[in-house]
CSV table of C-alpha atoms and ligand atoms in Angstrom, one decimal:
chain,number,residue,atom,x,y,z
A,13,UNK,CA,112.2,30.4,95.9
A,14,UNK,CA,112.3,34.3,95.7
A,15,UNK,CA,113.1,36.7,98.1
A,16,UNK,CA,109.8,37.2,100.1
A,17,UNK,CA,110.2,40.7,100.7
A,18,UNK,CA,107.6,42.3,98.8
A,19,UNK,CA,106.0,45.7,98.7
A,20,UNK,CA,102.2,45.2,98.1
A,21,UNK,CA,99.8,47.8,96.8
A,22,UNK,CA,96.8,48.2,97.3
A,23,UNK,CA,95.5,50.4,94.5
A,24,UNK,CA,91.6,49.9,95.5
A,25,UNK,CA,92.8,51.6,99.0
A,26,UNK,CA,94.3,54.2,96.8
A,27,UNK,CA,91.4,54.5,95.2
A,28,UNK,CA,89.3,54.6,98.4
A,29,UNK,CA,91.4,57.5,100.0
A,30,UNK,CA,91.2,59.5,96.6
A,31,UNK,CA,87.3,59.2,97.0
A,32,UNK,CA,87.7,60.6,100.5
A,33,UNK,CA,89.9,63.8,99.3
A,34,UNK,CA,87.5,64.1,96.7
A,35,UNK,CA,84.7,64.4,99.0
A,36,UNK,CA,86.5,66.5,101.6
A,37,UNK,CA,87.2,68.9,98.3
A,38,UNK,CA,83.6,69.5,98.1
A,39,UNK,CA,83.3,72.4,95.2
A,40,UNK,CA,87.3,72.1,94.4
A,41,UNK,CA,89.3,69.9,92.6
A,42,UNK,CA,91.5,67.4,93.7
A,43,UNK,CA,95.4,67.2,92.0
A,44,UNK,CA,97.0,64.2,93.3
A,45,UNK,CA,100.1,64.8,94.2
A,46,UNK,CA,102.6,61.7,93.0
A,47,UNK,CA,106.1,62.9,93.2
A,48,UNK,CA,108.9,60.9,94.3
A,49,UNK,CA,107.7,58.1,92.2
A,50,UNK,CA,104.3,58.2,94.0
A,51,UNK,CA,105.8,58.1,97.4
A,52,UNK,CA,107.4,55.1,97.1
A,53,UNK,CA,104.4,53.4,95.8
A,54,UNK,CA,105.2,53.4,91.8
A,55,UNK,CA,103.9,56.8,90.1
A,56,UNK,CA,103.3,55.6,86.6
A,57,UNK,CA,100.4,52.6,88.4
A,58,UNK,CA,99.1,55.2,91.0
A,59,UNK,CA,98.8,57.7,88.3
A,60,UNK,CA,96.8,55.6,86.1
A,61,UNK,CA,94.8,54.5,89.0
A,62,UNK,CA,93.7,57.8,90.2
A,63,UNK,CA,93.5,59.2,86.8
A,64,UNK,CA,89.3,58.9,86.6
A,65,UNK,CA,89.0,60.3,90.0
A,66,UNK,CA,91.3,63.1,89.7
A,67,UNK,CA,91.5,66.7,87.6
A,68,UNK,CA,95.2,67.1,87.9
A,69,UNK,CA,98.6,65.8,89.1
A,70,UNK,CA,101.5,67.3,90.8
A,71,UNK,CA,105.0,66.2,90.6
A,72,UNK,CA,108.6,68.2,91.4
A,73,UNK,CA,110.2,68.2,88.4
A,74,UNK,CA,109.5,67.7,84.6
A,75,UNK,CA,111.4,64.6,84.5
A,76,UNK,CA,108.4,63.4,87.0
A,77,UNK,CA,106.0,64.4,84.4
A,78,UNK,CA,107.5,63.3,81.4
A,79,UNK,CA,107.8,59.7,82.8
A,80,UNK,CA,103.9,60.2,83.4
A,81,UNK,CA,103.0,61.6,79.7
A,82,UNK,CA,105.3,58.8,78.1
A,83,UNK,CA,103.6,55.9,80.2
A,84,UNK,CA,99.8,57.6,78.7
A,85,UNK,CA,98.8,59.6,81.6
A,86,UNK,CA,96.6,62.6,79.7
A,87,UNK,CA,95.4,64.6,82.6
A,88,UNK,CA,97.4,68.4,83.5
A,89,UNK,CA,100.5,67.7,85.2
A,90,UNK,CA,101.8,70.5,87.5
A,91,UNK,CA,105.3,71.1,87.9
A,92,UNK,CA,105.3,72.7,91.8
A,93,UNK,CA,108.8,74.3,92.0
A,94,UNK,CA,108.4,75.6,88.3
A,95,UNK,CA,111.0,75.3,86.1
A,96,UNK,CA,114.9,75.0,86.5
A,97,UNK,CA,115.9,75.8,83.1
A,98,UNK,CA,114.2,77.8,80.6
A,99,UNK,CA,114.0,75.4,78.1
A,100,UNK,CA,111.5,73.5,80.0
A,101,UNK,CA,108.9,76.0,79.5
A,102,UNK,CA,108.4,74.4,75.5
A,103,UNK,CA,108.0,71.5,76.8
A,104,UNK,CA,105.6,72.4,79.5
A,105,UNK,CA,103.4,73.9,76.7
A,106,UNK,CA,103.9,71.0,74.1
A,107,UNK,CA,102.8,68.2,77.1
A,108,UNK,CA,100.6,70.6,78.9
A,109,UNK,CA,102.4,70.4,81.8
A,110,UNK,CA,101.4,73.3,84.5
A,111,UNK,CA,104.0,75.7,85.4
A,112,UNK,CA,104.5,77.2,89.2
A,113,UNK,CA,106.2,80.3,89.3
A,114,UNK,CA,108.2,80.7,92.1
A,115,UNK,CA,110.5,83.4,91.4
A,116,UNK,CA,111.0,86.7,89.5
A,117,UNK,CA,113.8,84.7,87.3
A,118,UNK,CA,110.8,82.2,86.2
A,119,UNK,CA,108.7,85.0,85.6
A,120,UNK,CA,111.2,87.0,83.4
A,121,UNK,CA,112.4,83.2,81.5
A,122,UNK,CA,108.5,82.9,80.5
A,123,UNK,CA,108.5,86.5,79.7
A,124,UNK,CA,111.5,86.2,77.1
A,125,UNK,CA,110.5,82.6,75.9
A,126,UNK,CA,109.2,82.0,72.5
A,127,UNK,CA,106.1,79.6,73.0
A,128,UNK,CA,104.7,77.6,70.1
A,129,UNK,CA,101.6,77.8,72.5
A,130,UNK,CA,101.1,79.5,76.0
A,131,UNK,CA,101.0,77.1,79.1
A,132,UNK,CA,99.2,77.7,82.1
A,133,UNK,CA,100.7,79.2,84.9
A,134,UNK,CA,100.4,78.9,89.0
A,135,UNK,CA,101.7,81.9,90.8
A,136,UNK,CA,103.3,80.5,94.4
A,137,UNK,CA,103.2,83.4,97.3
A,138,UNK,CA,104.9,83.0,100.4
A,139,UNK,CA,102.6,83.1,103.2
A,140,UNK,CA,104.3,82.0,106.1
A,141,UNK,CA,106.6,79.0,105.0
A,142,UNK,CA,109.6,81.0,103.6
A,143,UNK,CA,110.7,78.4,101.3
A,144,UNK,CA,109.3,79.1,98.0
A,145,UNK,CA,106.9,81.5,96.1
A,146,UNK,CA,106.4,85.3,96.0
A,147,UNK,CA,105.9,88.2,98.2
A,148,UNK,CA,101.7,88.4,99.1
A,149,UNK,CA,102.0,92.5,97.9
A,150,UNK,CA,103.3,91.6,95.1
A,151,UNK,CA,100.4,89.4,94.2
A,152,UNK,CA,98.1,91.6,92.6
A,153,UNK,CA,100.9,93.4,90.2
A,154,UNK,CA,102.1,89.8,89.4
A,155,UNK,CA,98.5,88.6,88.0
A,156,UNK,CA,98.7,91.6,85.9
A,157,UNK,CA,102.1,91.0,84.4
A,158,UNK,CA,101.1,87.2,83.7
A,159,UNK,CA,97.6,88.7,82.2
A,160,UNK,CA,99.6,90.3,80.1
A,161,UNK,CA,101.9,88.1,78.5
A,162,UNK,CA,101.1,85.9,75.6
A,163,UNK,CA,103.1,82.9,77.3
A,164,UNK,CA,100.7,82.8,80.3
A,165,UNK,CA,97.3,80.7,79.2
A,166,UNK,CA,93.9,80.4,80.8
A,167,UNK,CA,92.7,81.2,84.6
A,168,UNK,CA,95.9,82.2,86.5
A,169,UNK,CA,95.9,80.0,90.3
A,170,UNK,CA,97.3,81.9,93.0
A,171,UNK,CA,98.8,78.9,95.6
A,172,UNK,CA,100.5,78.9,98.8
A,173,UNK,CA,101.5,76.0,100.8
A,174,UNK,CA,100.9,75.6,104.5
A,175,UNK,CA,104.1,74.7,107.2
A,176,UNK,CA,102.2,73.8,110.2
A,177,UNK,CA,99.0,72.3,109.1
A,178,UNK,CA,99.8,68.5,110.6
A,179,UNK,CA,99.6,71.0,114.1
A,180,UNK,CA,96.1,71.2,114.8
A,181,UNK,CA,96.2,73.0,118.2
A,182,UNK,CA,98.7,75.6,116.6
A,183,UNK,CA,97.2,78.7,115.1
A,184,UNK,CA,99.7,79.3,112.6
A,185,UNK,CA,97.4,77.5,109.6
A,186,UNK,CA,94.7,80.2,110.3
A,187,UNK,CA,97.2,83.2,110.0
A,188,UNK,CA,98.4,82.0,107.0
A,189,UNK,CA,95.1,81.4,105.5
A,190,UNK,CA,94.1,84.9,106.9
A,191,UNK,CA,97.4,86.3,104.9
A,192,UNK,CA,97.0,84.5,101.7
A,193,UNK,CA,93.2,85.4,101.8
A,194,UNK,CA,93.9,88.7,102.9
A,195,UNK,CA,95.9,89.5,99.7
A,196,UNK,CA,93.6,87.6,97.2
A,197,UNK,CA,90.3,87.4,97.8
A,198,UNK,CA,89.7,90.7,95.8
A,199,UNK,CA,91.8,89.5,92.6
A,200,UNK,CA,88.9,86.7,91.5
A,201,UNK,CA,91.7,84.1,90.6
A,202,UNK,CA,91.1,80.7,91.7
A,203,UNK,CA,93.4,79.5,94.7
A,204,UNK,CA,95.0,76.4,96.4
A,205,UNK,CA,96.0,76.0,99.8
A,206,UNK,CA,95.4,72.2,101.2
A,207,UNK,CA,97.8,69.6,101.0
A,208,UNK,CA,96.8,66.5,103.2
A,209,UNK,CA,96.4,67.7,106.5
A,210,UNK,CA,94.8,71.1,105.0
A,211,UNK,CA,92.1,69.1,103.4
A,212,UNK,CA,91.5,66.8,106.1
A,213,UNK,CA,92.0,69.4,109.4
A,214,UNK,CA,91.7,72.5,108.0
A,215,UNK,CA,88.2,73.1,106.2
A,216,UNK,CA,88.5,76.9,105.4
A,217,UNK,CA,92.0,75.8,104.0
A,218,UNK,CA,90.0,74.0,100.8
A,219,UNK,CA,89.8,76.2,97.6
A,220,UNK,CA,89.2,75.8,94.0
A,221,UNK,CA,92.4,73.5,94.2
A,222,UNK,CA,93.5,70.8,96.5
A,223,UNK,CA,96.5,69.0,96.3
A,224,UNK,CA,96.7,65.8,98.2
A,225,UNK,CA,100.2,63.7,98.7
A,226,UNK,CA,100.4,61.6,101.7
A,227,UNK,CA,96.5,60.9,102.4
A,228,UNK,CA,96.2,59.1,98.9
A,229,UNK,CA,98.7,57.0,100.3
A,230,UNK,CA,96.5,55.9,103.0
A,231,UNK,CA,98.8,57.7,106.1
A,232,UNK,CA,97.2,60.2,108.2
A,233,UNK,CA,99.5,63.7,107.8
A,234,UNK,CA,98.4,63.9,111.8
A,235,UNK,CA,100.2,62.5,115.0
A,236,UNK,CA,97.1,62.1,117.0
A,237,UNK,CA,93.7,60.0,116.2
A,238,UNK,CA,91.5,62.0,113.4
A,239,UNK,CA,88.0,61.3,112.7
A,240,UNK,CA,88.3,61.7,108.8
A,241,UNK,CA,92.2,60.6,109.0
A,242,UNK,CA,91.3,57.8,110.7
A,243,UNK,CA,89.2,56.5,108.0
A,244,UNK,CA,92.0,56.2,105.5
A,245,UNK,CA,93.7,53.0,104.6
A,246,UNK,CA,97.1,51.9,103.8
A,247,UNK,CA,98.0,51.6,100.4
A,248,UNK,CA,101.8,50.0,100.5
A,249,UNK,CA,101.8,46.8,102.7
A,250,UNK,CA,105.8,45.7,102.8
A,251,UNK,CA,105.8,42.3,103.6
A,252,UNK,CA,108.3,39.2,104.2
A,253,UNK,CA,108.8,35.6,105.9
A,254,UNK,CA,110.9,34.0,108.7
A,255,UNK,CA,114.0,32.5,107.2
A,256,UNK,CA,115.7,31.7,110.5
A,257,UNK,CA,115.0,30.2,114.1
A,258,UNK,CA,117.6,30.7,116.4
A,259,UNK,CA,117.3,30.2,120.6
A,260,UNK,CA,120.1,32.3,122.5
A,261,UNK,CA,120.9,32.2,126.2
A,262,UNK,CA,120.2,35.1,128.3
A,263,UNK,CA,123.6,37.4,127.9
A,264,UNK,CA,124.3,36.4,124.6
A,265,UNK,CA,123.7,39.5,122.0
A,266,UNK,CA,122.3,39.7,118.1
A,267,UNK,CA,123.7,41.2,115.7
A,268,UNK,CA,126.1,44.2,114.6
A,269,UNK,CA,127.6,45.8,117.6
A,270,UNK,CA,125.8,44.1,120.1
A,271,UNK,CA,123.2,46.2,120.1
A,272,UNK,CA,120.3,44.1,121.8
A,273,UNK,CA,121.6,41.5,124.6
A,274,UNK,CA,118.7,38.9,125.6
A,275,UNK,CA,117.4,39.2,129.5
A,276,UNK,CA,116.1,35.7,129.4
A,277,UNK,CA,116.9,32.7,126.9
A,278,UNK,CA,115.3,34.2,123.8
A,279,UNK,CA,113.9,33.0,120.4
A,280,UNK,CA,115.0,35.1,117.6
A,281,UNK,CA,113.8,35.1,114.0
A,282,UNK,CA,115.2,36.4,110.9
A,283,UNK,CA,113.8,38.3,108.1
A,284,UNK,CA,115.4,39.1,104.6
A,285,UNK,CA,114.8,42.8,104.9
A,286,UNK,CA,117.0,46.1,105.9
A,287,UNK,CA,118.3,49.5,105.0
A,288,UNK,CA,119.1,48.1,101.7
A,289,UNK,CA,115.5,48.1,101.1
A,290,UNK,CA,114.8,50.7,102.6
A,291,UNK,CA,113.5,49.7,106.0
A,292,UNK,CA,115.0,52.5,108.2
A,293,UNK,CA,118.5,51.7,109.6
A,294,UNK,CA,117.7,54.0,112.6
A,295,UNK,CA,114.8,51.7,113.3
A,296,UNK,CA,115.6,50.8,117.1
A,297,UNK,CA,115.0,47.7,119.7
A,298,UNK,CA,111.4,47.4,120.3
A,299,UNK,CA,109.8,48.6,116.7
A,300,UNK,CA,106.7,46.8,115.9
A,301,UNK,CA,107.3,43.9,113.5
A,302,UNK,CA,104.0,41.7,113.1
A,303,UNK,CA,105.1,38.0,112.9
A,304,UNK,CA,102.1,35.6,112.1
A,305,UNK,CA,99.5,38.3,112.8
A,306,UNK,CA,101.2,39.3,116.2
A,307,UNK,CA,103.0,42.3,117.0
A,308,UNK,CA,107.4,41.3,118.2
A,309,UNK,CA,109.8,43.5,119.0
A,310,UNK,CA,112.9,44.4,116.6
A,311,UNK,CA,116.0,43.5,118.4
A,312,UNK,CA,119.5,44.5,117.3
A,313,UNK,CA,120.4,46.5,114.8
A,314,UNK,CA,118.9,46.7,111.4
A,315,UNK,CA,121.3,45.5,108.9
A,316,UNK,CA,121.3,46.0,104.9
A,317,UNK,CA,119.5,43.2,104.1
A,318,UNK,CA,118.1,41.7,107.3
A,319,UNK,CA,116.3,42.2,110.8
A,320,UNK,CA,115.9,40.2,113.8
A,321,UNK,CA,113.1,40.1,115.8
A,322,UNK,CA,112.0,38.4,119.4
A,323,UNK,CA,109.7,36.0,119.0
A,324,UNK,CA,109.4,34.2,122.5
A,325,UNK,CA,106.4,35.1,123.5
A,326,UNK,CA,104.6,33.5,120.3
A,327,UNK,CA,103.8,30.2,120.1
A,328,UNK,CA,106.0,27.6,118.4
A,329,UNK,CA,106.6,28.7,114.5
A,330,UNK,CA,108.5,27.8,111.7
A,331,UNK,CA,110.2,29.2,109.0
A,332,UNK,CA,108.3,30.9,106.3
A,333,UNK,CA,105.7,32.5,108.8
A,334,UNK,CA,104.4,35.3,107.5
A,335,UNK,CA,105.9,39.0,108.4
A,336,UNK,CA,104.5,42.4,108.0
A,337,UNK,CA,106.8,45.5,108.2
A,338,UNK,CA,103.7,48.0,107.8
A,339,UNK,CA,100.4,47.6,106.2
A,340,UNK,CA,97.2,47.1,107.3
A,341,UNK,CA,98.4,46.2,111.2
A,342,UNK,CA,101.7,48.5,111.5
A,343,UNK,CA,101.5,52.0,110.3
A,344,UNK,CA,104.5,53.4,108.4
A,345,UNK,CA,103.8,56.4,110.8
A,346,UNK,CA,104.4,53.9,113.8
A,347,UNK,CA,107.7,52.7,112.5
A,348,UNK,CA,109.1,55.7,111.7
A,349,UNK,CA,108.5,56.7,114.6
A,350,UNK,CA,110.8,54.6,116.1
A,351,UNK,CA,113.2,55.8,113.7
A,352,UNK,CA,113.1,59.3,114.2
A,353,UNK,CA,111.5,59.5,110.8
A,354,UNK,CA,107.7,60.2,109.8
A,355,UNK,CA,105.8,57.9,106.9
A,356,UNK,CA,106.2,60.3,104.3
A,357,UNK,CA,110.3,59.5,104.3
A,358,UNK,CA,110.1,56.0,104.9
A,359,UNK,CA,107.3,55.0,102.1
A,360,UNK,CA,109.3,57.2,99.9
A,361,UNK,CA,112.6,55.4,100.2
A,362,UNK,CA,111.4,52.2,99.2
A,363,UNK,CA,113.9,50.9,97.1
A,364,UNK,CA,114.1,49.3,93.7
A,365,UNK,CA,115.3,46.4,95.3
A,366,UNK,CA,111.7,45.6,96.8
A,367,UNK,CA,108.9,43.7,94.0
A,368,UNK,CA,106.2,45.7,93.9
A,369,UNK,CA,103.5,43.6,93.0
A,370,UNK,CA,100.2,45.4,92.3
A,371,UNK,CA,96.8,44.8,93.6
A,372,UNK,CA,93.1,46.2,92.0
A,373,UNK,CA,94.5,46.9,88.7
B,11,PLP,C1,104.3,67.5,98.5
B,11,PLP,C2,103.4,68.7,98.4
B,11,PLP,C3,102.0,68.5,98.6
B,11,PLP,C4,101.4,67.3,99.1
B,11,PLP,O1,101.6,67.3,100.5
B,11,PLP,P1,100.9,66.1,101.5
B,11,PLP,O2,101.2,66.6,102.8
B,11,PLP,O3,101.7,64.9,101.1
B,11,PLP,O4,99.5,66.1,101.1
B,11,PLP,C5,101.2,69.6,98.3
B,11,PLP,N1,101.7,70.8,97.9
B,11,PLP,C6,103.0,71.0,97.7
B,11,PLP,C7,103.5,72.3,97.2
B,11,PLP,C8,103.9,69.9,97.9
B,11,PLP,O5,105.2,70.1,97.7
């Protein structure tokens, strides 16, 4: 028998919450953001999944990209931190991959570059996030410069990226969208504000461009219930089976360190899955596990390839009842939240380790 631990996705759900971005983009297209392999879920399926229903896709790096063009993916692929090396910029142009400028030393690499064709260019400003991306005053000098150079092709897209946007009582999303709007409306470029929670909570955030990561994935980018959030659905499902039945006597503690002792005599089971699968190790007593389509506690300590949860207060099961980690019953949100983690990290760090086996291919 194999392991049982298995990452299922969904790519139909996929498909379902890239018809919702699509919608919620209106006018604007949708890039669909699949970086760090897709979030976990497999970039190269997701990709070619999405590819019908999107106009573009975003990834960190060119490696990203070139695993995308070698695997057939045709669509523009844009690189969002630009490039780290100058030599990257032939390539960009050869694979028509999109280039974010970030910084004046990208600017003066595509500048001195000798292009056997220009590529297009993104110009990132800063508008509140202080991480990456260009001074707004400088926007309107910058769009001249790239105008003018032979390396830069096509309609120049001015992008920022919003910090606070999951926030929806903070007002920090409409400043920056004031700012960035503020210094661009009168340069006619096209723009591109939303991520996830832009699209979905932020309307006058959508633009020519939207870029949607987490949503696709089926998590909501908000901590509290969201109409149009609320109508997305899970795309990884990381499921398992029992594989041990154990009753212990009130006092008696499971696992590494003693973390959990039982109050009462207790029925523990065992599932072949932990950190070295990327189930968070921080996970603590009490995170959801669902155990034959009931929610049990986690109890102990998450090791690297198992869990234990506390199954007395199910009826009588054996081994080989079905377990689900997340999915459809369990948000990743939920159980990285008992891990001091959010869904983004903990779908991401799916490891290798875990099958996945593809659904709506
Ligand atoms: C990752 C990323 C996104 C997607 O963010 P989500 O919150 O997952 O939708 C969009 N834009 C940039 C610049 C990013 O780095």
């Amino acid at each position: 028998m194999a392991r049982p631990t298995q990452a299922i996705v969904d790519l139909e759900a996929l498909r379902h919450n890239c018809r919702l971005a699509r919608s919620l983009s209106s006018d604007g297209k949708l890039m669909a953001v699949v970086k760090a392999n897709a979030y976990g879920h497999g970039a190269i399926p997701a990709a070619k999944a999405l590819e019908p229903l999107v106009s573009a896709f975003a990834v960190a790096c060119i490696e990203e990209a070139e695993d995308l063009r070698n695997a057939g993916v045709a669509r523009p692929i844009l690189l969002m931190e630009g490039i780290f090396q100058a030599e990257e910029l032939e390539i960009a142009a050869q694979r028509d991959f999109w280039v974010m400028l970030q910084n004046h030393q990208q600017l003066d690499e595509l500048d001195a570059a000798t292009l056997s064709r220009p590529v297009t260019c993104w110009l990132k400003l800063d508008s509140g996030m202080h991480r990456l991306g260009f001074s707004l005053d400088e926007s309107a000098a910058l769009l001249a410069r790239l105008r003018a150079s032979p390396n830069a092709s096509g309609d120049v897209v001015m992008a920022t990226h919003l910090a606070r946007a999951d926030e929806l009582d903070n007002d920090f999303t409409p400043q920056q969208i004031r700012v960035f709007r503020g210094h661009t409306a009168a340069l006619g470029t096209p723009c591109s504000m939303a991520n996830s929670p832009g699209l979905l909570g932020w309307p006058e955030s959508r633009d020519a461009w939207n870029r949607a990561g987490v949503m696709l994935y089926g998590q909501s980018p908000f901590p509290e219930p969201h109409p149009q959030a609320d109508q997305l659905k899970p795309v990884m499902t990381l499921q398992s089976e029992i594989i041990a039945l154990r009753d212990v006597a009130a006092g008696e503690s499971v696992g590494y360190g003693g973390a959990w002792t039982a109050r009462r005599g207790s029925r523990i089971a065992t599932i072949p899955v932990g950190y070295g699968d990327g189930y968070p190790r921080n996970a603590g007593n009490g995170t959801p596990v669902l155990v034959g389509g009931r929610r049990v506690p986690l109890v102990g300590r998450v090791s690297m390839d198992m869990i234990t949860v506390d199954v007395t207060d199910l009826p009588p099961m054996a081994v080989g009842a079905p377990v689900e980690l997340w999915g459809d019953h369990i948000t990743a949100n939920e159980v990285a939240s008992h891990a001091g983690s959010i869904g983004y990290e903990i779908m991401t760090r799916m490891l290798p380790r875990v099958p996945r086996r593809y659904l709506g291919q």
